[in-house]
Tab-separated table of C-alpha atoms and ligand atoms in Angstrom:
chain	number	residue	atom	x	y	z
A	136	MET	CA	78.546	101.975	83.155
A	137	SER	CA	81.214	103.026	80.668
A	138	LEU	CA	84.729	104.046	81.634
A	139	LEU	CA	87.515	105.835	79.820
A	140	ILE	CA	91.097	105.441	81.088
A	141	LYS	CA	93.110	108.239	79.522
A	142	ASN	CA	96.809	109.037	79.108
A	143	GLY	CA	98.228	105.936	80.802
A	144	THR	CA	100.997	103.665	79.576
A	145	VAL	CA	99.250	100.443	78.676
A	146	ILE	CA	101.316	97.345	79.456
A	147	ASN	CA	99.795	94.255	77.890
A	148	PRO	CA	102.042	91.163	77.870
A	149	ALA	CA	99.583	89.240	75.664
A	150	GLU	CA	100.458	91.558	72.770
A	151	ASN	CA	103.905	92.593	73.984
A	152	GLN	CA	102.447	96.073	74.009
A	153	MET	CA	103.757	99.002	76.016
A	154	GLU	CA	102.545	102.358	74.775
A	155	LYS	CA	100.548	105.399	75.695
A	156	LEU	CA	96.942	104.536	74.841
A	157	ASP	CA	93.454	105.273	76.081
A	158	ILE	CA	91.188	102.378	76.989
A	159	PHE	CA	87.405	102.468	76.660
A	160	VAL	CA	85.396	100.017	78.731
A	161	ASP	CA	81.690	99.349	78.408
A	162	ASP	CA	79.469	96.496	79.613
A	163	GLY	CA	82.439	95.226	81.607
A	164	ILE	CA	84.447	94.604	78.428
A	165	ILE	CA	87.488	96.329	76.909
A	166	GLN	CA	85.922	97.861	73.792
A	167	LYS	CA	88.590	100.159	72.400
A	168	LYS	CA	92.278	100.849	72.865
A	169	GLU	CA	93.640	103.787	70.890
A	170	LYS	CA	95.652	106.976	71.083
A	171	ASN	CA	93.630	110.052	72.058
A	172	LEU	CA	90.259	108.330	72.097
A	173	GLU	CA	87.383	110.748	71.657
A	174	VAL	CA	84.409	109.023	73.218
A	175	ASN	CA	81.778	109.844	75.794
A	176	ALA	CA	81.994	107.834	78.979
A	177	ASP	CA	80.146	107.849	82.301
A	178	ARG	CA	83.461	108.106	84.084
A	179	VAL	CA	86.909	109.259	83.001
A	180	ILE	CA	90.134	108.307	84.788
A	181	ASP	CA	93.253	110.367	84.125
A	182	ALA	CA	96.118	107.874	84.213
A	183	GLU	CA	98.840	110.362	83.245
A	184	GLY	CA	102.196	109.082	84.503
A	185	CYS	CA	100.672	105.702	85.401
A	186	TYR	CA	101.013	102.146	84.191
A	187	VAL	CA	97.780	100.489	83.104
A	188	MET	CA	98.183	96.742	83.553
A	189	PRO	CA	95.883	93.755	83.419
A	190	GLY	CA	94.306	93.223	86.845
A	191	LEU	CA	96.802	91.449	89.075
A	192	ILE	CA	96.391	87.776	89.898
A	193	ASP	CA	97.679	86.380	93.181
A	194	LEU	CA	97.999	82.600	93.121
A	195	HIS	CA	98.567	82.396	96.848
A	196	VAL	CA	96.524	83.995	99.626
A	197	HIS	CA	95.045	82.860	102.926
A	198	PHE	CA	91.600	84.287	103.640
A	199	ARG	CA	91.037	82.183	106.817
A	200	ASP	CA	87.360	81.773	106.013
A	201	PRO	CA	85.663	79.527	107.108
A	202	GLY	CA	86.664	79.115	110.703
A	203	LEU	CA	89.508	81.511	111.452
A	204	THR	CA	87.795	84.781	110.640
A	205	TYR	CA	89.336	86.647	113.579
A	206	LYS	CA	92.461	86.689	111.352
A	207	GLU	CA	90.707	87.567	108.064
A	208	ASP	CA	87.465	86.824	106.269
A	209	ILE	CA	86.475	86.714	102.641
A	210	ALA	CA	85.113	90.286	102.683
A	211	THR	CA	88.175	91.861	104.331
A	212	GLY	CA	90.528	89.715	102.284
A	213	SER	CA	88.734	90.766	99.096
A	214	ALA	CA	88.966	94.440	100.109
A	215	ALA	CA	92.702	94.010	100.740
A	216	ALA	CA	93.076	92.350	97.344
A	217	ALA	CA	91.291	95.210	95.577
A	218	ALA	CA	93.411	97.774	97.435
A	219	GLY	CA	96.502	95.879	96.332
A	220	GLY	CA	95.501	95.901	92.644
A	221	PHE	CA	94.402	92.253	92.518
A	222	THR	CA	91.321	91.277	90.554
A	223	THR	CA	91.777	87.530	91.027
A	224	VAL	CA	93.174	85.610	93.993
A	225	CYS	CA	93.513	81.914	94.778
A	226	CYS	CA	92.753	81.140	98.404
A	227	MET	CA	94.536	78.299	100.095
A	228	PRO	CA	92.593	75.486	101.727
A	229	ASN	CA	94.065	75.476	105.263
A	230	THR	CA	90.885	76.886	106.763
A	231	LYS	CA	88.653	75.361	109.442
A	232	PRO	CA	87.267	73.080	108.141
A	233	VAL	CA	89.834	72.653	105.379
A	234	VAL	CA	88.625	72.912	101.784
A	235	ASP	CA	88.047	69.213	101.130
A	236	SER	CA	84.310	69.155	100.361
A	237	PRO	CA	82.156	70.708	97.626
A	238	GLU	CA	80.112	72.420	100.367
A	239	THR	CA	83.097	74.398	101.630
A	240	VAL	CA	84.075	75.332	98.065
A	241	THR	CA	80.542	76.588	97.443
A	242	TYR	CA	80.578	78.553	100.710
A	243	ILE	CA	83.730	80.418	99.599
A	244	VAL	CA	82.478	81.047	96.071
A	245	GLU	CA	79.166	82.432	97.342
A	246	LYS	CA	80.689	84.626	100.026
A	247	ALA	CA	83.213	86.031	97.557
A	248	LYS	CA	80.436	86.864	95.115
A	249	GLU	CA	78.621	88.710	97.874
A	250	ALA	CA	81.745	90.761	98.638
A	251	GLY	CA	82.122	91.449	94.914
A	252	LEU	CA	85.546	93.086	95.157
A	253	THR	CA	87.774	90.489	93.528
A	254	ASN	CA	87.488	87.071	91.882
A	255	VAL	CA	88.203	84.464	94.544
A	256	LEU	CA	89.184	81.043	93.260
A	257	PRO	CA	89.327	78.382	95.973
A	258	VAL	CA	92.180	75.896	96.029
A	259	GLY	CA	91.206	72.401	97.127
A	260	ALA	CA	93.154	70.432	99.732
A	261	VAL	CA	95.106	67.431	98.461
A	262	THR	CA	94.046	65.115	101.292
A	263	LYS	CA	91.039	64.689	103.582
A	264	GLY	CA	91.406	67.100	106.474
A	265	MET	CA	94.900	67.847	105.173
A	266	LEU	CA	96.039	64.848	107.154
A	267	GLY	CA	98.220	63.509	104.372
A	268	LYS	CA	96.539	60.111	104.108
A	269	GLU	CA	93.502	60.002	101.865
A	270	VAL	CA	93.358	61.782	98.490
A	271	ASN	CA	90.278	63.994	98.061
A	272	ASP	CA	87.691	63.667	95.300
A	273	PHE	CA	89.178	66.320	92.981
A	274	GLU	CA	86.522	65.779	90.347
A	275	ALA	CA	83.752	66.752	92.764
A	276	LEU	CA	85.798	69.677	94.075
A	277	LYS	CA	86.485	70.857	90.544
A	278	LYS	CA	82.773	70.778	89.729
A	279	ALA	CA	82.195	72.968	92.798
A	280	GLY	CA	84.791	75.463	91.590
A	281	ILE	CA	88.369	74.784	92.697
A	282	CYS	CA	91.109	76.125	90.437
A	283	ALA	CA	93.985	73.972	91.723
A	284	ILE	CA	94.982	71.633	94.539
A	285	SER	CA	97.448	72.269	97.364
A	286	GLU	CA	98.279	71.130	100.874
A	287	ASP	CA	99.752	74.582	101.585
A	288	GLY	CA	101.032	75.019	105.108
A	289	LYS	CA	102.763	71.671	104.757
A	290	SER	CA	103.823	69.011	102.298
A	291	VAL	CA	102.139	65.675	101.721
A	292	MET	CA	105.018	63.663	103.161
A	293	ASP	CA	103.865	60.263	101.857
A	294	SER	CA	105.204	60.224	98.293
A	295	ALA	CA	102.812	57.457	97.245
A	296	VAL	CA	99.830	59.523	98.341
A	297	TYR	CA	101.207	62.566	96.543
A	298	ARG	CA	101.897	60.621	93.368
A	299	LYS	CA	98.333	59.347	93.342
A	300	ALA	CA	97.059	62.910	93.821
A	301	MET	CA	99.285	64.215	91.034
A	302	LYS	CA	98.078	61.562	88.614
A	303	GLU	CA	94.492	62.511	89.301
A	304	ALA	CA	95.268	66.231	89.050
A	305	ALA	CA	96.954	65.604	85.695
A	306	ARG	CA	93.895	63.721	84.466
A	307	LEU	CA	91.627	66.619	85.467
A	308	GLY	CA	93.997	69.368	84.287
A	309	LEU	CA	94.273	70.876	87.764
A	310	PRO	CA	97.556	72.604	88.685
A	311	VAL	CA	99.320	71.271	91.776
A	312	MET	CA	100.578	74.076	94.024
A	313	ALA	CA	103.350	72.711	96.174
A	314	HIS	CA	104.489	73.937	99.570
A	315	CYS	CA	107.885	72.252	99.924
A	316	GLU	CA	108.904	71.394	103.477
A	317	ASP	CA	110.318	68.158	104.830
A	318	ILE	CA	108.620	68.298	108.215
A	319	ASN	CA	110.995	65.704	109.684
A	320	LEU	CA	113.925	68.046	109.064
A	321	VAL	CA	112.404	71.147	110.618
A	322	GLU	CA	113.176	70.125	114.210
A	323	GLY	CA	111.574	73.166	115.784
A	324	GLY	CA	113.253	75.728	113.520
A	325	VAL	CA	111.685	79.186	113.437
A	326	MET	CA	114.004	81.101	111.073
A	327	ASN	CA	116.762	80.366	108.576
A	328	MET	CA	119.588	78.188	109.897
A	329	ASP	CA	122.549	80.564	109.946
A	330	ALA	CA	124.768	82.788	112.081
A	331	LYS	CA	121.860	85.182	112.708
A	332	ALA	CA	119.782	82.382	114.185
A	333	GLU	CA	122.699	81.415	116.389
A	334	ALA	CA	123.190	85.017	117.488
A	335	LEU	CA	119.518	85.247	118.404
A	336	GLY	CA	119.633	81.825	120.072
A	337	LEU	CA	116.948	80.464	117.725
A	338	LYS	CA	116.611	77.096	116.041
A	339	GLY	CA	117.137	77.113	112.294
A	340	ILE	CA	115.397	75.793	109.178
A	341	SER	CA	117.995	74.716	106.601
A	342	ASN	CA	117.633	75.084	102.833
A	343	ALA	CA	117.470	71.295	102.528
A	344	VAL	CA	114.089	71.355	104.294
A	345	GLU	CA	112.690	72.980	101.153
A	346	ASP	CA	115.030	71.593	98.501
A	347	ILE	CA	114.476	67.917	99.266
A	348	ILE	CA	110.726	68.181	98.706
A	349	ALA	CA	111.119	70.495	95.708
A	350	ALA	CA	113.315	67.833	94.095
A	351	ARG	CA	110.861	65.074	94.946
A	352	ASP	CA	107.894	67.024	93.622
A	353	ILE	CA	109.677	67.783	90.353
A	354	LEU	CA	110.447	64.089	89.925
A	355	LEU	CA	106.831	63.175	90.646
A	356	ALA	CA	105.647	65.780	88.134
A	357	LYS	CA	107.965	64.232	85.570
A	358	GLU	CA	106.548	60.786	86.265
A	359	THR	CA	102.876	61.759	86.395
A	360	GLY	CA	102.731	64.609	83.870
A	361	ALA	CA	101.112	66.873	86.461
A	362	LYS	CA	101.338	70.637	86.109
A	363	LEU	CA	103.489	71.552	89.103
A	364	HIS	CA	103.693	75.039	90.564
A	365	LEU	CA	106.290	75.476	93.313
A	366	CYS	CA	105.009	77.946	95.908
A	367	HIS	CA	107.112	80.549	97.707
A	368	CYS	CA	110.538	79.390	96.517
A	369	SER	CA	113.158	80.730	98.890
A	370	THR	CA	116.429	78.928	98.151
A	371	ARG	CA	119.137	79.248	95.505
A	372	ASP	CA	118.870	75.530	94.714
A	373	SER	CA	115.120	75.684	94.096
A	374	VAL	CA	115.873	78.150	91.290
A	375	THR	CA	118.509	75.837	89.817
A	376	MET	CA	116.181	72.851	90.032
A	377	ILE	CA	113.355	74.686	88.277
A	378	GLN	CA	115.751	75.786	85.551
A	379	GLU	CA	116.926	72.205	85.029
A	380	ALA	CA	113.411	70.779	85.164
A	381	LYS	CA	112.220	73.228	82.516
A	382	ALA	CA	115.180	72.321	80.308
A	383	ASP	CA	114.111	68.698	80.785
A	384	GLY	CA	110.619	69.531	79.481
A	385	ILE	CA	108.857	69.099	82.828
A	386	ASP	CA	105.705	71.179	83.311
A	387	VAL	CA	106.880	73.241	86.281
A	388	THR	CA	106.549	76.899	87.257
A	389	GLY	CA	108.126	78.796	90.125
A	390	GLU	CA	106.751	81.450	92.426
A	391	VAL	CA	108.603	84.033	94.506
A	392	CYS	CA	107.076	86.168	97.263
A	393	PRO	CA	107.928	89.854	97.721
A	394	HIS	CA	109.401	89.258	101.182
A	395	HIS	CA	111.866	86.713	99.791
A	396	PHE	CA	113.167	89.070	97.104
A	397	SER	CA	113.051	92.176	99.340
A	398	MET	CA	114.618	90.939	102.558
A	399	CYS	CA	117.152	88.426	103.746
A	400	THR	CA	118.136	87.127	107.118
A	401	GLU	CA	120.463	90.124	107.614
A	402	ASP	CA	117.367	92.323	107.801
A	403	ILE	CA	116.073	90.549	110.897
A	404	THR	CA	116.772	93.131	113.565
A	405	ALA	CA	115.164	91.400	116.524
A	406	ASN	CA	113.468	88.220	117.684
A	407	GLU	CA	110.031	89.361	116.554
A	408	GLY	CA	107.081	87.458	115.127
A	409	ASN	CA	106.734	89.734	112.103
A	410	PHE	CA	110.002	88.343	110.750
A	411	LYS	CA	108.636	84.804	110.952
A	412	MET	CA	107.288	83.157	107.849
A	413	ASN	CA	107.486	79.787	106.185
A	414	PRO	CA	109.744	79.352	104.297
A	415	PRO	CA	111.886	81.823	106.223
A	416	LEU	CA	113.913	84.787	105.011
A	417	ARG	CA	117.101	83.212	103.667
A	418	GLU	CA	120.680	84.341	103.149
A	419	ARG	CA	121.669	87.167	100.821
A	420	GLU	CA	122.871	84.746	98.159
A	421	ASP	CA	119.465	83.033	98.109
A	422	MET	CA	117.688	86.373	97.784
A	423	GLU	CA	119.988	87.426	94.958
A	424	THR	CA	119.476	84.115	93.154
A	425	LEU	CA	115.699	84.540	93.396
A	426	VAL	CA	115.973	88.039	91.911
A	427	GLN	CA	118.199	86.714	89.125
A	428	GLY	CA	115.711	83.876	88.540
A	429	LEU	CA	112.900	86.402	88.138
A	430	HIS	CA	115.051	88.498	85.814
A	431	ASP	CA	115.934	85.461	83.682
A	432	ASN	CA	112.303	84.260	83.638
A	433	VAL	CA	113.239	80.981	85.330
A	434	MET	CA	110.831	82.134	88.008
A	435	ASP	CA	107.426	82.816	86.484
A	436	VAL	CA	105.208	84.257	89.167
A	437	ILE	CA	105.208	86.779	91.995
A	438	SER	CA	102.581	85.928	94.580
A	439	THR	CA	102.151	87.110	98.129
A	440	ASP	CA	101.417	84.164	100.450
A	441	HIS	CA	99.212	86.739	102.213
A	442	ALA	CA	99.033	85.139	105.671
A	443	PRO	CA	97.063	87.285	108.119
A	444	HIS	CA	97.224	86.569	111.844
A	445	SER	CA	96.006	88.555	114.864
A	446	ALA	CA	98.214	91.105	116.612
A	447	GLU	CA	98.121	88.959	119.758
A	448	GLU	CA	99.489	85.999	117.832
A	449	LYS	CA	102.199	87.880	115.962
A	450	ASN	CA	103.388	90.354	118.614
A	451	GLN	CA	105.432	87.649	120.257
A	452	VAL	CA	108.932	86.237	119.938
A	453	MET	CA	109.515	83.910	117.004
A	454	GLU	CA	109.332	80.741	119.100
A	455	LYS	CA	105.705	81.587	119.958
A	456	SER	CA	104.432	83.384	116.860
A	457	PRO	CA	102.721	81.523	114.004
A	458	PHE	CA	104.394	81.592	110.571
A	459	GLY	CA	103.258	84.168	108.025
A	460	ILE	CA	102.978	87.832	107.032
A	461	VAL	CA	100.377	89.794	105.066
A	462	GLY	CA	101.251	90.741	101.502
A	463	LEU	CA	98.320	91.896	99.404
A	464	GLU	CA	98.676	95.593	100.179
A	465	THR	CA	102.468	95.808	99.802
A	466	SER	CA	103.148	93.555	96.824
A	467	VAL	CA	102.964	96.193	94.064
A	468	ALA	CA	105.134	98.637	95.999
A	469	LEU	CA	107.765	96.046	96.926
A	470	THR	CA	107.933	94.762	93.358
A	471	MET	CA	108.173	98.268	91.949
A	472	THR	CA	110.683	99.449	94.534
A	473	ASN	CA	112.963	96.432	94.725
A	474	LEU	CA	112.737	94.958	91.223
A	475	VAL	CA	111.488	97.487	88.671
A	476	LYS	CA	113.138	100.651	90.012
A	477	THR	CA	116.416	98.750	90.413
A	478	GLY	CA	116.297	97.571	86.798
A	479	LYS	CA	116.028	93.874	87.721
A	480	LEU	CA	112.603	93.570	86.065
A	481	THR	CA	111.070	95.559	83.243
A	482	PRO	CA	107.530	96.873	83.783
A	483	MET	CA	106.473	94.295	81.169
A	484	GLN	CA	107.997	91.492	83.255
A	485	MET	CA	106.183	92.803	86.305
A	486	ALA	CA	102.872	92.537	84.424
A	487	GLU	CA	103.845	89.054	83.262
A	488	LYS	CA	104.720	87.775	86.711
A	489	MET	CA	101.827	89.396	88.528
A	490	SER	CA	99.063	88.763	85.998
A	491	TYR	CA	99.769	87.149	82.631
A	492	ASN	CA	101.788	84.166	83.887
A	493	PRO	CA	99.531	83.408	86.864
A	494	ALA	CA	96.597	83.299	84.428
A	495	LYS	CA	98.542	80.823	82.312
A	496	VAL	CA	99.292	78.646	85.340
A	497	LEU	CA	95.557	78.511	86.057
A	498	GLY	CA	94.615	78.183	82.399
A	499	ILE	CA	92.079	81.021	82.690
A	500	ASP	CA	91.180	83.688	80.132
A	501	LYS	CA	92.541	86.602	82.166
A	502	GLY	CA	95.739	88.566	82.526
A	503	THR	CA	95.367	90.468	79.252
A	504	LEU	CA	94.239	93.883	78.078
A	505	ASN	CA	93.179	92.630	74.661
A	506	ILE	CA	90.078	94.100	73.089
A	507	GLY	CA	87.017	91.985	73.811
A	508	LYS	CA	88.307	90.695	77.154
A	509	VAL	CA	86.733	91.263	80.559
A	510	ALA	CA	87.892	94.617	81.916
A	511	ASP	CA	89.970	93.603	84.946
A	512	ILE	CA	92.509	96.416	85.095
A	513	VAL	CA	94.908	98.045	87.544
A	514	VAL	CA	96.261	101.585	87.330
A	515	ILE	CA	99.578	102.062	89.138
A	516	ASN	CA	101.641	105.204	89.630
A	517	PRO	CA	105.202	103.844	89.601
A	518	ASP	CA	106.731	107.077	90.895
A	519	GLU	CA	104.480	107.884	93.825
A	520	THR	CA	106.470	107.404	96.998
A	521	TYR	CA	104.870	106.750	100.365
A	522	VAL	CA	105.410	105.131	103.738
A	523	VAL	CA	103.759	101.770	104.414
A	524	ASP	CA	101.294	102.161	107.275
A	525	VAL	CA	99.524	99.007	108.441
A	526	ASN	CA	96.741	101.123	109.923
A	527	THR	CA	95.571	101.928	106.401
A	528	PHE	CA	95.291	98.226	105.469
A	529	LYS	CA	91.881	96.824	104.586
A	530	SER	CA	93.126	93.431	105.739
A	531	LYS	CA	92.470	92.429	109.330
A	532	GLY	CA	96.101	91.319	109.399
A	533	LYS	CA	98.628	94.022	110.251
A	534	ASN	CA	101.505	91.567	110.508
A	535	THR	CA	104.318	92.701	108.243
A	536	PRO	CA	107.952	93.667	108.735
A	537	PHE	CA	107.494	96.332	106.042
A	538	ASP	CA	105.444	98.685	108.247
A	539	GLY	CA	107.164	102.079	108.105
A	540	ALA	CA	109.140	101.296	104.956
A	541	THR	CA	109.426	104.018	102.309
A	542	VAL	CA	108.333	102.588	98.957
A	543	SER	CA	107.508	103.686	95.405
A	544	GLY	CA	104.565	102.398	93.412
A	545	LYS	CA	100.987	103.187	94.332
A	546	VAL	CA	97.828	101.446	93.248
A	547	LYS	CA	95.512	104.235	92.081
A	548	TYR	CA	92.542	102.274	90.721
A	549	THR	CA	91.470	98.669	90.598
A	550	ILE	CA	88.803	97.834	88.058
A	551	LEU	CA	86.865	94.577	88.170
A	552	ASN	CA	84.472	93.670	85.358
A	553	GLY	CA	84.591	97.287	84.244
A	554	LYS	CA	83.683	98.625	87.692
A	555	ILE	CA	85.982	100.635	89.952
A	556	VAL	CA	86.321	98.523	93.092
A	557	TYR	CA	89.177	100.513	94.577
A	558	SER	CA	90.416	104.078	94.242
A	559	ASP	CA	93.142	105.408	96.512
A	560	ALA	CA	91.441	108.809	96.507
A	561	GLU	CA	88.142	107.551	97.914
B	1252	LIG	O1	104.151	81.626	106.388
B	1252	LIG	C1	103.253	80.852	106.105
B	1252	LIG	N1	101.998	81.026	106.545
B	1252	LIG	N2	103.544	79.815	105.364
B	1252	LIG	C2	102.666	78.849	105.124
B	1252	LIG	O2	103.007	77.939	104.446
B	1252	LIG	C3	101.332	78.890	105.737
B	1252	LIG	C4	100.923	80.262	106.015
B	1252	LIG	C5	99.735	80.360	106.901
B	1252	LIG	O3	98.738	79.657	106.663
B	1252	LIG	O4	99.763	81.168	107.825
B	1253	LIG	ZN1	103.144	77.478	102.089
B	1254	LIG	ZN1	100.665	79.885	102.025
């Protein structure tokens, strides 16, 4: 099937290109990119007023499959990804069983292929059973198809174990995606440690919980040469540390989630589970530092930490609710509304942080709209305003504090391998 995308503003970080061009796709490949293309195509998309970006890449989602499919499964997660404009997602290994065997990797790869709505790249667990003791066989996991390693949901607290894992990851060229949390410092905290927590009578999680492990992981990356990617950075000091580490020549990248740049602890209006995520919403100064870090390109990646849970689990007070909110179907709108429309990020930077840079972190040949590349493309109307309604989500997870928010930025089409896998009109 051939496809012509007309009249859109093409934003292609790989060529620093932002201009009104038509794109012709055939055989799943970007064939032509010109002004006013005159060519016959099986299907024509009018992208007038829209941005045409490389398909978005989310380095951080939880698809809960195998084992926890009442929260999400690979098919519903893939549908949510497509609806959110994502053509590639990396799924974290804290499933049941955890992703620590080639068999589980193969299961995910096969099931994702069957769904056929987005590229799903499994992330392998760092340790057996994610118990923090025994480093997994990354070589075997890589052969089966993992794109990175992570113990997401927690940190490997034993630094010797983590160093060994990092050395092996460096040898194999696998990125290490780090969830930074000193579990011994958490002490039952459920939200940020501040006046709001006190007012709500809730135990707090201090910035040091994250910062101590971020510092350790940066030092271990320096020592081992591993490619370190810091997940869901939420504190002002994590931004400073990444900036310093980069200046020191350490191979580190930083990720920020939409909830951490869109909300802060002041926005928590009640003791409700949908405000609970890990790391938590921080203070205004942290949020502003994260935004500045994105603006300055200290922070490289926007990813969602899409963490679906059931309504029963999340419709509880914070002490009882699990950590996590869904993100795939609100990420474009929150980025557009809170970063691009406010002038904090250019549209080019948005494409960099949501596609081009994630591809670089993974070392995959994606995230570009260059001629000859696989046609993974998203068409976004930056000016379309709407109200977030969780009932329209493809995800099983409806857990988000952004339900009912008025946002700008609508995903109109998601194209995977030259095929339309999502259209907001259909
Ligand atoms: O909020 C979170 N939810 N943070 C994590 O690190 C884990 C995730 C989950 O698996 O639900
Ligand atoms: Zn995490
Ligand atoms: Zn996560």
